[in-house]
Amino acid sequence: MPEPEVLMRFASEEHSVASWRSMWPELRRGTALEVHGVELLAADDEGIELSMVMGPHALQPFGLLHGGISMLLGESAASMHACWKLDLTRRVPVGIEINGSHMRSATEGVILTRGRVLRKSRTLIHHEVEIVQAESGKTLSVIRVTNLFKSIA
């Protein structure tokens, strides 16, 4: 788990892809993102892109990408992006709904996770996240996530 000072720095630093990338190793330390080797590729006002290399950590018993890993990637992308330009000293995003449709699976390669904002209000943010097999370009899953901006003050 990230150290409290890392989270405070993340809360107070400029929201740019450069600052997020520089903090990414510390933010994911001791979390599922680190265990699964999830990397931050891009982030901006409209969305986020993550990547993960397939390996035994992401397989179900039949050698296919585990559907739970797709959901983990979807939730991670949406929840991280919900922090974008949010004053994290006052409010934090809390996942309140997730659903997904698995269309295909993968056995190897790089998995891309592309989240985009569907709607953002004062209290909620809705994302649609597409899980894609990078080499084929085929969509594996589409996941929808809603986060509530919860006051911490």
CSV table of C-alpha atoms in Angstrom, one decimal:
chain,number,residue,atom,x,y,z
A,1,MET,CA,0.0,0.0,0.0
A,2,PRO,CA,1.3,3.5,-0.8
A,3,GLU,CA,2.7,5.4,2.1
A,4,PRO,CA,0.5,8.2,3.5
A,5,GLU,CA,3.0,10.9,2.4
A,6,VAL,CA,2.8,9.5,-1.2
A,7,LEU,CA,-1.0,9.9,-1.1
A,8,MET,CA,-0.7,13.4,0.2
A,9,ARG,CA,1.8,14.3,-2.5
A,10,PHE,CA,-0.5,12.8,-5.1
A,11,ALA,CA,-3.4,14.8,-3.7
A,12,SER,CA,-1.5,18.0,-3.9
A,13,GLU,CA,0.6,17.7,-7.1
A,14,GLU,CA,-0.4,19.0,-10.5
A,15,HIS,CA,-2.6,16.7,-12.5
A,16,SER,CA,-0.6,16.0,-15.6
A,17,VAL,CA,0.3,12.7,-17.2
A,18,ALA,CA,4.0,13.5,-16.4
A,19,SER,CA,3.3,13.9,-12.7
A,20,TRP,CA,1.1,10.8,-12.6
A,21,ARG,CA,3.7,8.8,-14.4
A,22,SER,CA,6.5,9.9,-12.1
A,23,MET,CA,4.4,8.9,-9.0
A,24,TRP,CA,2.9,5.7,-10.6
A,25,PRO,CA,5.5,3.2,-9.0
A,26,GLU,CA,4.8,4.6,-5.6
A,27,LEU,CA,1.1,4.8,-6.0
A,28,ARG,CA,0.8,1.1,-7.1
A,29,ARG,CA,3.3,-0.2,-4.5
A,30,GLY,CA,1.8,-3.0,-2.5
A,31,THR,CA,-1.4,-3.0,-4.5
A,32,ALA,CA,-3.1,-5.3,-7.1
A,33,LEU,CA,-1.8,-2.9,-9.7
A,34,GLU,CA,1.8,-3.7,-8.7
A,35,VAL,CA,1.1,-7.5,-8.5
A,36,HIS,CA,-0.3,-7.5,-12.0
A,37,GLY,CA,2.3,-5.1,-13.5
A,38,VAL,CA,-0.2,-2.5,-14.6
A,39,GLU,CA,1.4,0.5,-16.2
A,40,LEU,CA,0.0,4.0,-16.8
A,41,LEU,CA,0.3,5.0,-20.5
A,42,ALA,CA,-1.8,8.2,-20.7
A,43,ALA,CA,-4.3,10.3,-18.8
A,44,ASP,CA,-6.1,13.6,-19.7
A,45,ASP,CA,-9.5,15.2,-19.0
A,46,GLU,CA,-11.4,12.7,-21.1
A,47,GLY,CA,-9.8,9.4,-20.1
A,48,ILE,CA,-7.0,7.1,-19.1
A,49,GLU,CA,-5.0,4.3,-20.7
A,50,LEU,CA,-3.3,1.5,-18.8
A,51,SER,CA,-1.4,-1.6,-20.0
A,52,MET,CA,-0.7,-5.1,-18.5
A,53,VAL,CA,1.4,-7.9,-20.0
A,54,MET,CA,-0.4,-11.3,-19.8
A,55,GLY,CA,1.2,-13.9,-17.7
A,56,PRO,CA,0.2,-16.6,-15.2
A,57,HIS,CA,-1.0,-13.9,-12.7
A,58,ALA,CA,-3.8,-13.0,-15.1
A,59,LEU,CA,-5.0,-16.5,-16.2
A,60,GLN,CA,-7.9,-18.7,-15.2
A,61,PRO,CA,-7.5,-22.5,-15.1
A,62,PHE,CA,-8.2,-22.9,-18.8
A,63,GLY,CA,-5.3,-20.6,-19.8
A,64,LEU,CA,-7.5,-17.6,-20.7
A,65,LEU,CA,-7.6,-14.1,-19.4
A,66,HIS,CA,-9.5,-14.2,-16.1
A,67,GLY,CA,-12.7,-12.2,-16.3
A,68,GLY,CA,-12.0,-10.9,-12.8
A,69,ILE,CA,-8.7,-9.4,-14.0
A,70,SER,CA,-10.7,-7.5,-16.7
A,71,MET,CA,-12.9,-6.2,-14.0
A,72,LEU,CA,-9.9,-5.2,-11.9
A,73,LEU,CA,-8.4,-3.3,-14.8
A,74,GLY,CA,-11.8,-1.6,-15.5
A,75,GLU,CA,-12.3,-0.6,-11.9
A,76,SER,CA,-8.7,0.6,-11.6
A,77,ALA,CA,-8.8,2.7,-14.7
A,78,ALA,CA,-12.1,4.4,-13.8
A,79,SER,CA,-11.2,4.9,-10.1
A,80,MET,CA,-7.7,6.3,-10.9
A,81,HIS,CA,-9.2,8.6,-13.6
A,82,ALA,CA,-11.9,9.8,-11.2
A,83,CYS,CA,-9.0,11.4,-9.2
A,84,TRP,CA,-8.0,13.5,-12.2
A,85,LYS,CA,-8.1,17.2,-11.2
A,86,LEU,CA,-10.0,16.3,-8.0
A,87,ASP,CA,-9.1,17.9,-4.8
A,88,LEU,CA,-8.2,14.7,-2.9
A,89,THR,CA,-7.8,16.6,0.3
A,90,ARG,CA,-11.6,17.2,0.3
A,91,ARG,CA,-13.2,14.4,-1.7
A,92,VAL,CA,-12.2,10.9,-2.9
A,93,PRO,CA,-13.8,8.7,-5.5
A,94,VAL,CA,-15.5,5.6,-4.2
A,95,GLY,CA,-16.8,2.9,-6.5
A,96,ILE,CA,-20.5,2.3,-6.2
A,97,GLU,CA,-21.3,0.3,-9.3
A,98,ILE,CA,-19.5,-1.9,-11.8
A,99,ASN,CA,-20.8,-4.1,-14.6
A,100,GLY,CA,-19.1,-5.6,-17.6
A,101,SER,CA,-19.6,-7.6,-20.7
A,102,HIS,CA,-16.9,-10.1,-21.7
A,103,MET,CA,-16.8,-10.7,-25.5
A,104,ARG,CA,-13.5,-12.4,-26.2
A,105,SER,CA,-10.6,-13.7,-24.2
A,106,ALA,CA,-6.8,-13.6,-24.6
A,107,THR,CA,-4.0,-16.1,-23.8
A,108,GLU,CA,-1.0,-13.9,-24.3
A,109,GLY,CA,0.3,-10.5,-25.3
A,110,VAL,CA,-0.4,-7.0,-23.9
A,111,ILE,CA,-3.8,-6.0,-22.5
A,112,LEU,CA,-4.7,-2.3,-23.0
A,113,THR,CA,-7.3,-0.7,-20.8
A,114,ARG,CA,-8.9,2.5,-22.2
A,115,GLY,CA,-11.3,4.4,-19.9
A,116,ARG,CA,-13.3,7.4,-21.0
A,117,VAL,CA,-15.7,9.6,-19.1
A,118,LEU,CA,-19.3,9.2,-20.1
A,119,ARG,CA,-20.7,11.8,-17.7
A,120,LYS,CA,-19.3,13.7,-14.8
A,121,SER,CA,-21.5,15.7,-12.3
A,122,ARG,CA,-20.8,17.3,-9.0
A,123,THR,CA,-21.2,14.0,-7.1
A,124,LEU,CA,-20.8,11.2,-9.6
A,125,ILE,CA,-18.5,10.2,-12.5
A,126,HIS,CA,-19.4,7.5,-15.0
A,127,HIS,CA,-16.7,5.7,-17.1
A,128,GLU,CA,-16.8,3.2,-19.9
A,129,VAL,CA,-13.7,1.1,-20.0
A,130,GLU,CA,-12.7,-1.0,-23.0
A,131,ILE,CA,-10.3,-3.9,-22.5
A,132,VAL,CA,-8.4,-4.6,-25.7
A,133,GLN,CA,-5.8,-7.2,-26.8
A,134,ALA,CA,-3.1,-4.9,-28.1
A,135,GLU,CA,-1.7,-7.2,-30.8
A,136,SER,CA,-5.1,-8.0,-32.4
A,137,GLY,CA,-6.8,-4.8,-31.6
A,138,LYS,CA,-9.9,-6.8,-30.6
A,139,THR,CA,-12.2,-5.8,-27.8
A,140,LEU,CA,-12.2,-8.3,-24.9
A,141,SER,CA,-14.5,-6.6,-22.5
A,142,VAL,CA,-16.5,-3.4,-22.0
A,143,ILE,CA,-16.9,-2.3,-18.4
A,144,ARG,CA,-19.0,0.5,-17.0
A,145,VAL,CA,-18.0,2.0,-13.6
A,146,THR,CA,-19.7,4.7,-11.4
A,147,ASN,CA,-17.7,6.4,-8.7
A,148,LEU,CA,-19.2,8.7,-6.0
A,149,PHE,CA,-17.2,11.7,-5.0
A,150,LYS,CA,-17.2,11.2,-1.2
A,151,SER,CA,-16.4,14.1,1.1
A,152,ILE,CA,-13.6,13.4,3.6
A,153,ALA,CA,-13.8,16.7,5.4
